[in-house]
PDB file of C-alpha atoms in Angstrom:
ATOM      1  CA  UNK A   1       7.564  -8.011 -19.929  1.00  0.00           C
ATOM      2  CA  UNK A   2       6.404 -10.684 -17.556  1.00  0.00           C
ATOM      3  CA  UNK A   3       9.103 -13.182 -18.580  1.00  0.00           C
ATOM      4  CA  UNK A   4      11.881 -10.476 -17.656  1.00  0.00           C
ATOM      5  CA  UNK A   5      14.469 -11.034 -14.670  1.00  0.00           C
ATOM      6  CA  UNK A   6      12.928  -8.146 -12.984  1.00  0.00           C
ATOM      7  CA  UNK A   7       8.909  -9.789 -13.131  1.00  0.00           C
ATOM      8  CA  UNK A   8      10.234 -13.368 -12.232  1.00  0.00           C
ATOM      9  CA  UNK A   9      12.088 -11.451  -9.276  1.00  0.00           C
ATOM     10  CA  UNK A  10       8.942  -9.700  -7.924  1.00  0.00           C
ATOM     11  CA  UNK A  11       6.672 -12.944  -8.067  1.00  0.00           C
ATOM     12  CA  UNK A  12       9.036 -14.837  -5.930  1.00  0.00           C
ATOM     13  CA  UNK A  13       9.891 -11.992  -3.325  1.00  0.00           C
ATOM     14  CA  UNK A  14       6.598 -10.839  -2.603  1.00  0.00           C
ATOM     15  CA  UNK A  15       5.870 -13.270   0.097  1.00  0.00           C
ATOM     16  CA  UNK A  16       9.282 -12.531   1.950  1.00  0.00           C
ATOM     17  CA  UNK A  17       8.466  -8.942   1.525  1.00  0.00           C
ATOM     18  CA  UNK A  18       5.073  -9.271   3.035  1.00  0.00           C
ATOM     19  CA  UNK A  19       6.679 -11.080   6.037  1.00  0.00           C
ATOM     20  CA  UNK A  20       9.458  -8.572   5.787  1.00  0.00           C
ATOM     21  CA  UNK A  21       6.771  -5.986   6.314  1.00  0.00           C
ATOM     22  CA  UNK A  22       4.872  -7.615   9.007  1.00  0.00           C
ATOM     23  CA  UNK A  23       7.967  -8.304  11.222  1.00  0.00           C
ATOM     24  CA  UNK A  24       8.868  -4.537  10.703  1.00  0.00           C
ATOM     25  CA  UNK A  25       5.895  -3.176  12.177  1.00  0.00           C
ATOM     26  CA  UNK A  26       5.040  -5.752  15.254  1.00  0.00           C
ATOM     27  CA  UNK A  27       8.505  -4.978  16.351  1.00  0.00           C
ATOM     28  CA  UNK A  28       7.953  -1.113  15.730  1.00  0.00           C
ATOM     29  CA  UNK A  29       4.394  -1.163  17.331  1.00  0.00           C
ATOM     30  CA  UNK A  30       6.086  -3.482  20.667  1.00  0.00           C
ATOM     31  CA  UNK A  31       8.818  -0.468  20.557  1.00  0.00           C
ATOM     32  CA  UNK A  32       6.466   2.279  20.461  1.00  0.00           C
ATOM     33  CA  UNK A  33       3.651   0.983  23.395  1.00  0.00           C
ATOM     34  CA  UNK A  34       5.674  -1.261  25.610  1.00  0.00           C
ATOM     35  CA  UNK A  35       6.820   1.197  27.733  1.00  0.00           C
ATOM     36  CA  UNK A  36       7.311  -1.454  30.438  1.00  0.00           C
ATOM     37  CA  UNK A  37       9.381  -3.817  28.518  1.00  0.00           C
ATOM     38  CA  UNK A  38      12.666  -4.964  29.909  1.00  0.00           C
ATOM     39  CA  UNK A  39      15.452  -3.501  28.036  1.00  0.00           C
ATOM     40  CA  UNK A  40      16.736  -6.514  26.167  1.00  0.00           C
ATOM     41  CA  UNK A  41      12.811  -7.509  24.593  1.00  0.00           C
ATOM     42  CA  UNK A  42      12.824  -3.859  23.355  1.00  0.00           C
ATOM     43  CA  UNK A  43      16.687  -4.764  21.960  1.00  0.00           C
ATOM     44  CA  UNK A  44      15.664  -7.995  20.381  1.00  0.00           C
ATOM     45  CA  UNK A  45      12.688  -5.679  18.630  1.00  0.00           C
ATOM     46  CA  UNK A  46      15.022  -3.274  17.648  1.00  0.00           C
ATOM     47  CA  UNK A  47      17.366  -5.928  16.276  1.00  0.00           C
ATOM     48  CA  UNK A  48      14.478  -7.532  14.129  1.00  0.00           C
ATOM     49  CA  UNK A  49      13.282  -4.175  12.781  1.00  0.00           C
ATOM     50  CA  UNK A  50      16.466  -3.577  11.792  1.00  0.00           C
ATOM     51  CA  UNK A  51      16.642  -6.924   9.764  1.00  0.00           C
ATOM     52  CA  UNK A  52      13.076  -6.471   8.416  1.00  0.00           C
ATOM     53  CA  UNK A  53      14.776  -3.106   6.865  1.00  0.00           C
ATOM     54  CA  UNK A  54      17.728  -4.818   5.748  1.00  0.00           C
ATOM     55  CA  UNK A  55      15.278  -7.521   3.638  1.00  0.00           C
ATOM     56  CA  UNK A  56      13.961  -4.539   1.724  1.00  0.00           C
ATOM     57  CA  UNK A  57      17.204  -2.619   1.101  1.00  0.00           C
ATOM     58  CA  UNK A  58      18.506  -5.970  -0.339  1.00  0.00           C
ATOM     59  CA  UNK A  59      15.075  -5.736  -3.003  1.00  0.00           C
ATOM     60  CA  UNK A  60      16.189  -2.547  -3.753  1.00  0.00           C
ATOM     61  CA  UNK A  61      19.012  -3.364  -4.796  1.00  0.00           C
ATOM     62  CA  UNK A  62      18.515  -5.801  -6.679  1.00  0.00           C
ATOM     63  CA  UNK A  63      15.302  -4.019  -8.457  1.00  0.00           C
ATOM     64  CA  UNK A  64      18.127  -1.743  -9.426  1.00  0.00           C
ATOM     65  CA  UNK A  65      20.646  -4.318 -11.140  1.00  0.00           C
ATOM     66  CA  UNK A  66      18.231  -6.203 -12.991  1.00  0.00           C
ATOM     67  CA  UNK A  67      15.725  -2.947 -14.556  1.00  0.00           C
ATOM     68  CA  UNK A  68      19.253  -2.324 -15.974  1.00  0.00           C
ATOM     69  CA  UNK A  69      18.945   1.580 -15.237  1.00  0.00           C
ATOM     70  CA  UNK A  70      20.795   4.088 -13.825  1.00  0.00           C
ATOM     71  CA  UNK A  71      20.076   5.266 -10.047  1.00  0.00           C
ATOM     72  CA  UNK A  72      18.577   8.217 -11.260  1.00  0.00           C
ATOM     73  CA  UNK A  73      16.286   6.880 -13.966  1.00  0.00           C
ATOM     74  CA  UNK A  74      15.561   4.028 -11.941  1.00  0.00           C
ATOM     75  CA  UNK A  75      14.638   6.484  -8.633  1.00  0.00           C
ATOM     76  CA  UNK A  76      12.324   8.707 -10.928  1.00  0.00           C
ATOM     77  CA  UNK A  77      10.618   5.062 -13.156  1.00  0.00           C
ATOM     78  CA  UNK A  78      10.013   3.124  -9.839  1.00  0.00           C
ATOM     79  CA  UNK A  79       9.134   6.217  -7.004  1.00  0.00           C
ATOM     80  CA  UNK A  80       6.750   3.655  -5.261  1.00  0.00           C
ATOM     81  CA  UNK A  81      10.064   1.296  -5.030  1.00  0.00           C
ATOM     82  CA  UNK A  82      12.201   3.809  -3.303  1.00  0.00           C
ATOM     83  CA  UNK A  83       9.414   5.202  -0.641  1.00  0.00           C
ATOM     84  CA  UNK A  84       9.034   1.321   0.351  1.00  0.00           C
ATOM     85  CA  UNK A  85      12.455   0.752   0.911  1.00  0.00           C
ATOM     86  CA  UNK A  86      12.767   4.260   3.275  1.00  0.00           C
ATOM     87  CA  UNK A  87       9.361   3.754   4.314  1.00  0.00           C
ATOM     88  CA  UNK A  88       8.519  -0.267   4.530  1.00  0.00           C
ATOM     89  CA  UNK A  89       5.610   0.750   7.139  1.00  0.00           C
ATOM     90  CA  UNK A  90       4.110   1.863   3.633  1.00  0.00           C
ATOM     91  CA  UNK A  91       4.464  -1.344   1.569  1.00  0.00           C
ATOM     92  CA  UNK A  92       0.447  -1.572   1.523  1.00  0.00           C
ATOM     93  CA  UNK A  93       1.021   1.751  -1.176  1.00  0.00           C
ATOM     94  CA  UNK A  94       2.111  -0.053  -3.507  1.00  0.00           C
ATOM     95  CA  UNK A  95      -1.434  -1.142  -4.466  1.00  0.00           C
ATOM     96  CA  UNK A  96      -1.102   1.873  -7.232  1.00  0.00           C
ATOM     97  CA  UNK A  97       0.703  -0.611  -9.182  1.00  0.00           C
ATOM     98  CA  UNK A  98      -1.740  -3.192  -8.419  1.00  0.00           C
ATOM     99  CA  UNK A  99      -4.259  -0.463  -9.840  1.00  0.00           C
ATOM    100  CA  UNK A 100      -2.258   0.075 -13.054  1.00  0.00           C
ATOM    101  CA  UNK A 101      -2.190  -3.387 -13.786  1.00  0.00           C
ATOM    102  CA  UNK A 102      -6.339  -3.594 -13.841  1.00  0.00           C
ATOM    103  CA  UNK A 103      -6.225  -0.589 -16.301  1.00  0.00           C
ATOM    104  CA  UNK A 104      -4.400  -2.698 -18.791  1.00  0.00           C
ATOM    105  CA  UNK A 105      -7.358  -5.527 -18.777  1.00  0.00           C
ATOM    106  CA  UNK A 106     -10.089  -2.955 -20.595  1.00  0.00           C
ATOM    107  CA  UNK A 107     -11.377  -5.658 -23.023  1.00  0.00           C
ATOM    108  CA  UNK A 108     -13.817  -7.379 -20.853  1.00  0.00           C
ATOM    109  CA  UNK A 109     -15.374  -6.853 -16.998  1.00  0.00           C
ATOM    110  CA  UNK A 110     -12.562  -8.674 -14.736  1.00  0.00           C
ATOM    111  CA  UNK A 111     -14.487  -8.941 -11.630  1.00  0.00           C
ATOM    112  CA  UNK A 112     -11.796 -10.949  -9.450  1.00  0.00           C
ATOM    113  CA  UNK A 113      -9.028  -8.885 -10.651  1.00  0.00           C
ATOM    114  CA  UNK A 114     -11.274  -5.881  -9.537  1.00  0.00           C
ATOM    115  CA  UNK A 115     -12.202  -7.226  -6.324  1.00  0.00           C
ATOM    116  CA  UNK A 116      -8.503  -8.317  -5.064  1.00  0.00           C
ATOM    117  CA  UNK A 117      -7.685  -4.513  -5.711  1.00  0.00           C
ATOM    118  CA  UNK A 118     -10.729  -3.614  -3.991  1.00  0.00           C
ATOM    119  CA  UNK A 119      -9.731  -6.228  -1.184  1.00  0.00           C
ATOM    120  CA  UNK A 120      -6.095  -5.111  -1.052  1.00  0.00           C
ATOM    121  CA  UNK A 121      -7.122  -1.728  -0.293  1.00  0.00           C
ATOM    122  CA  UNK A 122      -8.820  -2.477   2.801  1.00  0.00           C
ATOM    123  CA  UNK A 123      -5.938  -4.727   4.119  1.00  0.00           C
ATOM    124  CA  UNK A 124      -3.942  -1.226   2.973  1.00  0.00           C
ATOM    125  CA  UNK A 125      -6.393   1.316   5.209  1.00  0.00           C
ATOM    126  CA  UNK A 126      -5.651  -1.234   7.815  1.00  0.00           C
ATOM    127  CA  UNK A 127      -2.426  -1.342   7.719  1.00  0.00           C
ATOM    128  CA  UNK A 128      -1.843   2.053   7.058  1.00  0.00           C
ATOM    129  CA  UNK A 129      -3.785   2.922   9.700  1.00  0.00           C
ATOM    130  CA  UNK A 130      -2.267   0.973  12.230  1.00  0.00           C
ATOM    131  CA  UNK A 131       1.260   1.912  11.241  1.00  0.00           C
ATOM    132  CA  UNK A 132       0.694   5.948  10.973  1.00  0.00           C
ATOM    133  CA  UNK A 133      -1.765   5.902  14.691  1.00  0.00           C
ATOM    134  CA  UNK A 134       1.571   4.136  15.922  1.00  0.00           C
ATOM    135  CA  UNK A 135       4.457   6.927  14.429  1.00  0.00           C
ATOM    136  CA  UNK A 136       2.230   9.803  15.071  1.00  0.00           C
ATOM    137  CA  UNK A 137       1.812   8.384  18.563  1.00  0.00           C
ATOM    138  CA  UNK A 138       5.161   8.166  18.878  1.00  0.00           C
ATOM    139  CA  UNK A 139       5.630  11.511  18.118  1.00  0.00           C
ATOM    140  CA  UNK A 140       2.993  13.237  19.819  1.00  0.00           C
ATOM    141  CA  UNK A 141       1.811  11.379  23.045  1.00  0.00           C
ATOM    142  CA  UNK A 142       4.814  13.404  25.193  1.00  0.00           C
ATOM    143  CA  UNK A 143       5.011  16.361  23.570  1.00  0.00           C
ATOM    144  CA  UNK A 144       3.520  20.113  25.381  1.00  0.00           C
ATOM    145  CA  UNK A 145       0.472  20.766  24.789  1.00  0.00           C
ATOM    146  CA  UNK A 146      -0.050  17.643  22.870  1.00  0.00           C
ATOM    147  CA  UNK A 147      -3.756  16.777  22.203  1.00  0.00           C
ATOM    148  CA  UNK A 148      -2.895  13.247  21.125  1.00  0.00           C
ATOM    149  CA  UNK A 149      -1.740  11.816  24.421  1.00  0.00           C
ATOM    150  CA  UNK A 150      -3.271   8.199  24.285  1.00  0.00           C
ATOM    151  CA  UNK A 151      -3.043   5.799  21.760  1.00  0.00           C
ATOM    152  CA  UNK A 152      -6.866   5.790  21.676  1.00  0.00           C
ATOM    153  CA  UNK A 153      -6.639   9.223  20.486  1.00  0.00           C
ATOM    154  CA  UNK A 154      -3.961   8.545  17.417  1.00  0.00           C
ATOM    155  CA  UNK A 155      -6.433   5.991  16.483  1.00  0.00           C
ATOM    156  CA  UNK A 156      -9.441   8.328  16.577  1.00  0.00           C
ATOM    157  CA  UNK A 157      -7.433  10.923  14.693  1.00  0.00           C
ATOM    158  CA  UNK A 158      -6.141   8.377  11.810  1.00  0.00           C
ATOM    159  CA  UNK A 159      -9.281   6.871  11.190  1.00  0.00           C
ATOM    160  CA  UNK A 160     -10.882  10.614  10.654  1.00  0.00           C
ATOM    161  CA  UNK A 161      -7.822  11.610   8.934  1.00  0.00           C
ATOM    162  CA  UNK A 162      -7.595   8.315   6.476  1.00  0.00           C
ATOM    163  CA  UNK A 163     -11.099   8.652   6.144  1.00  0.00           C
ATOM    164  CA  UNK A 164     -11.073  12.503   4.702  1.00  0.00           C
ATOM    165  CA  UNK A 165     -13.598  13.245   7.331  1.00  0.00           C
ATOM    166  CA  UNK A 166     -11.241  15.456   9.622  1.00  0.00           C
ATOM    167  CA  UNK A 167     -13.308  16.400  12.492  1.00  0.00           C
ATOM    168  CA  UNK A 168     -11.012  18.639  13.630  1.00  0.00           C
ATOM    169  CA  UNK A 169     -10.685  17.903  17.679  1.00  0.00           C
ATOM    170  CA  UNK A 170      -7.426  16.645  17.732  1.00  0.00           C
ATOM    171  CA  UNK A 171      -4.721  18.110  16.274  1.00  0.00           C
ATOM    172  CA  UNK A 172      -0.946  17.104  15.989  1.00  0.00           C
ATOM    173  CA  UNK A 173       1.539  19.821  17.242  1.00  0.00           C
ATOM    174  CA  UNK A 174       4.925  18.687  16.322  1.00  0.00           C
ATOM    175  CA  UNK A 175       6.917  18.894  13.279  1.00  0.00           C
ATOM    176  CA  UNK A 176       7.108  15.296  12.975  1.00  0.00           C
ATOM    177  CA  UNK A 177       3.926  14.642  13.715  1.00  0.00           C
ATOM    178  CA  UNK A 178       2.012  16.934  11.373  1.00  0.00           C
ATOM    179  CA  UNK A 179       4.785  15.568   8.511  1.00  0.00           C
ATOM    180  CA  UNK A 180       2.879  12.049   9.264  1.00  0.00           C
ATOM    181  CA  UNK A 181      -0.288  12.861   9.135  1.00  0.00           C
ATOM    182  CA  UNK A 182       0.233  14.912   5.665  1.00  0.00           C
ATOM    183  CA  UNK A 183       1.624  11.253   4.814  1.00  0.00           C
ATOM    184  CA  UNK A 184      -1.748   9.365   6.149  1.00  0.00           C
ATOM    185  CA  UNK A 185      -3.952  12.098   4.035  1.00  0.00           C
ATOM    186  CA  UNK A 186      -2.034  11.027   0.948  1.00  0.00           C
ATOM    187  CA  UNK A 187      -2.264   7.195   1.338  1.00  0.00           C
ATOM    188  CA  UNK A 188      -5.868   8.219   2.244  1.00  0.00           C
ATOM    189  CA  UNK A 189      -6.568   9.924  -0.931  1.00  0.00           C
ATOM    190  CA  UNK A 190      -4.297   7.453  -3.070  1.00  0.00           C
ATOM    191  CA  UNK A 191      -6.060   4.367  -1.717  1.00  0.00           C
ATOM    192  CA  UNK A 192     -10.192   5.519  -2.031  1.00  0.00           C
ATOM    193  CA  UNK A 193      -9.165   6.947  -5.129  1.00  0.00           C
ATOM    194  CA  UNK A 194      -7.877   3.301  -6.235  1.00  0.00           C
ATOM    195  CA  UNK A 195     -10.773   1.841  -5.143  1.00  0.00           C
ATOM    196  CA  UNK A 196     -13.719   4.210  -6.492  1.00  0.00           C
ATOM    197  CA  UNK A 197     -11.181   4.089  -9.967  1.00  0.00           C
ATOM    198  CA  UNK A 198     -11.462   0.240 -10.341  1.00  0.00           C
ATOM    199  CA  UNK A 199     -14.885  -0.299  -9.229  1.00  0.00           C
ATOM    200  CA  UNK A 200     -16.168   2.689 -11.622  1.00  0.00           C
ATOM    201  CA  UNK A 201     -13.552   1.077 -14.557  1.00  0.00           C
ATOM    202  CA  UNK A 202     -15.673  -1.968 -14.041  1.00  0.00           C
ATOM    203  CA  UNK A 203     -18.775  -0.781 -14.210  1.00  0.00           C
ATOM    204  CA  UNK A 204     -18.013   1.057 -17.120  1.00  0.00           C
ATOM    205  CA  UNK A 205     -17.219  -2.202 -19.127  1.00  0.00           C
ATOM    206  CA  UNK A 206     -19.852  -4.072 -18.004  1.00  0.00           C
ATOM    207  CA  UNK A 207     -22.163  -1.316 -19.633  1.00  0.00           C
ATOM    208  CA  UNK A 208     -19.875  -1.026 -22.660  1.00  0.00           C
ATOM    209  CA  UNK A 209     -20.637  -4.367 -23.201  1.00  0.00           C
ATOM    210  CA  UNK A 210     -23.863  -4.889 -23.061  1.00  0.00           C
ATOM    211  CA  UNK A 211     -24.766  -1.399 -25.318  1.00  0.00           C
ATOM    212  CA  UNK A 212     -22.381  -3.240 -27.943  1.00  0.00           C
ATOM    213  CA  UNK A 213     -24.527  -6.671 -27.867  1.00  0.00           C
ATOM    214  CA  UNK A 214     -26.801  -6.989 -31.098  1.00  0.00           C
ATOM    215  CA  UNK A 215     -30.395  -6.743 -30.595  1.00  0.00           C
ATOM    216  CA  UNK A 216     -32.175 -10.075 -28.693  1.00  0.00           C
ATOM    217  CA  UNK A 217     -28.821 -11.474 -28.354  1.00  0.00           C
ATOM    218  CA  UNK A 218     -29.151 -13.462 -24.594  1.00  0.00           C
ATOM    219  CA  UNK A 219     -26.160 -12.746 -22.108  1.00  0.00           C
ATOM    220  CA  UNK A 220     -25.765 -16.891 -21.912  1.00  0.00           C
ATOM    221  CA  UNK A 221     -24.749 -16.647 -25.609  1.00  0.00           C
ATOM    222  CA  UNK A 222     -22.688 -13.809 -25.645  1.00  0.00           C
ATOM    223  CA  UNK A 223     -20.828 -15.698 -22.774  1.00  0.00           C
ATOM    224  CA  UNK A 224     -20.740 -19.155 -25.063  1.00  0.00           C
ATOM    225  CA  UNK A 225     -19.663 -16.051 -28.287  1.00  0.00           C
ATOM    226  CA  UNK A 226     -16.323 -15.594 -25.695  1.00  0.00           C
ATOM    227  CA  UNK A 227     -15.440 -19.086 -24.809  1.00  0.00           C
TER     228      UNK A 227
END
């Protein structure tokens, strides 16, 4: 599987995608609190974001043309695929698949593969949570009645909300807004359950192992028994 047109694809994209990503949300997050910019610096942001978008439409497409499926089989086999390309402000989700790939190294503790997924996920929460305080202040800071009128406060109200803690003193009150932060509970949710999943997975191998190690038999040599 890792020698297919489709694997060799994704290892050399994944750094254009990144930047891809990157681009896409400085130029959304200039957009969204520059409210002083001169017209043409919030055009040439626009213009960028726009490109950003294009980068991942292109990976789509080609995703599509070399899994050699359908559009419909391909939408329902490769879900995280399609949400990045609508959604590339939620590229750091895509740390499920990350996730899956740990699951299929059982036979021995992998601590480095366990700690980049553990690593990745913060970089995710990050992310996330930069990108959904930015849409839902976007959506929220002008609205009547709106208790998230600063920044500050979308900040306040993602980190609670990412965190599952949901204090409860800010709430969103439009449609659009409320629609994000359902989004930022989910990533939430998806993300610490990724991380609690591979560190447990870990642990759990680590004690396999040594309650399958003969009697008086040293660590050292069951590490030389390996090599």
């Amino acid at each position: 599987m890792t020698d297919s047109p489709l694997a060799r694809w994704e290892q050399r994209n994944g750094t254009a995608l990144t930047v891809a990503s990157l681009l896409f949300l400085t130029s959304y997050a200039v957009r969204v609190l520059g409210h002083g910019l001169p017209e043409p610096v919030r055009a040439l942001c626009l213009a960028v974001l726009l490109a950003a978008w294009a980068v991942f439409v292109v990976d789509y497409v080609v995703r599509l043309r070399l899994s050699g499926q359908r559009l419909p089989r391909f939408l329902r086999t490769h879900p995280l695929d399609t949400l990045v390309m609508l959604l590339p402000l939620l590229r750091p989700v895509r740390i499920v698949q990350t996730y899956e790939t740990v699951q299929h190294h059982r036979d021995r503790p992998r601590l480095a593969l366990h700690a980049r997924v553990i690593a990745y996920a913060g970089v995710s929460v990050t992310l996330l949570g930069f990108a959904g305080s930015l849409a839902l202040y976007q959506q929220e800071h002008a609205a009547p009645g709106a208790d998230i009128v600063t920044y500050g406060d979308s900040v306040w109200f993602t980190c609670t909300t990412l965190s599952t803690v949901g204090y409860g003193d800010l709430a969103p009150v439009t449609p659009l807004g409320r629609l994000v932060t359902v989004g930022v509970m989910a990533c939430g949710l998806a993300l610490l359950g990724a991380v609690t999943g591979s560190f447990s997975s870990w642990l759990i191998q680590v004690f396999a192992r040594e309650g399958e190690r003969p009697p008086g038999d040293s660590p050292e040599a069951s590490r030389r028994d390996d090599d």
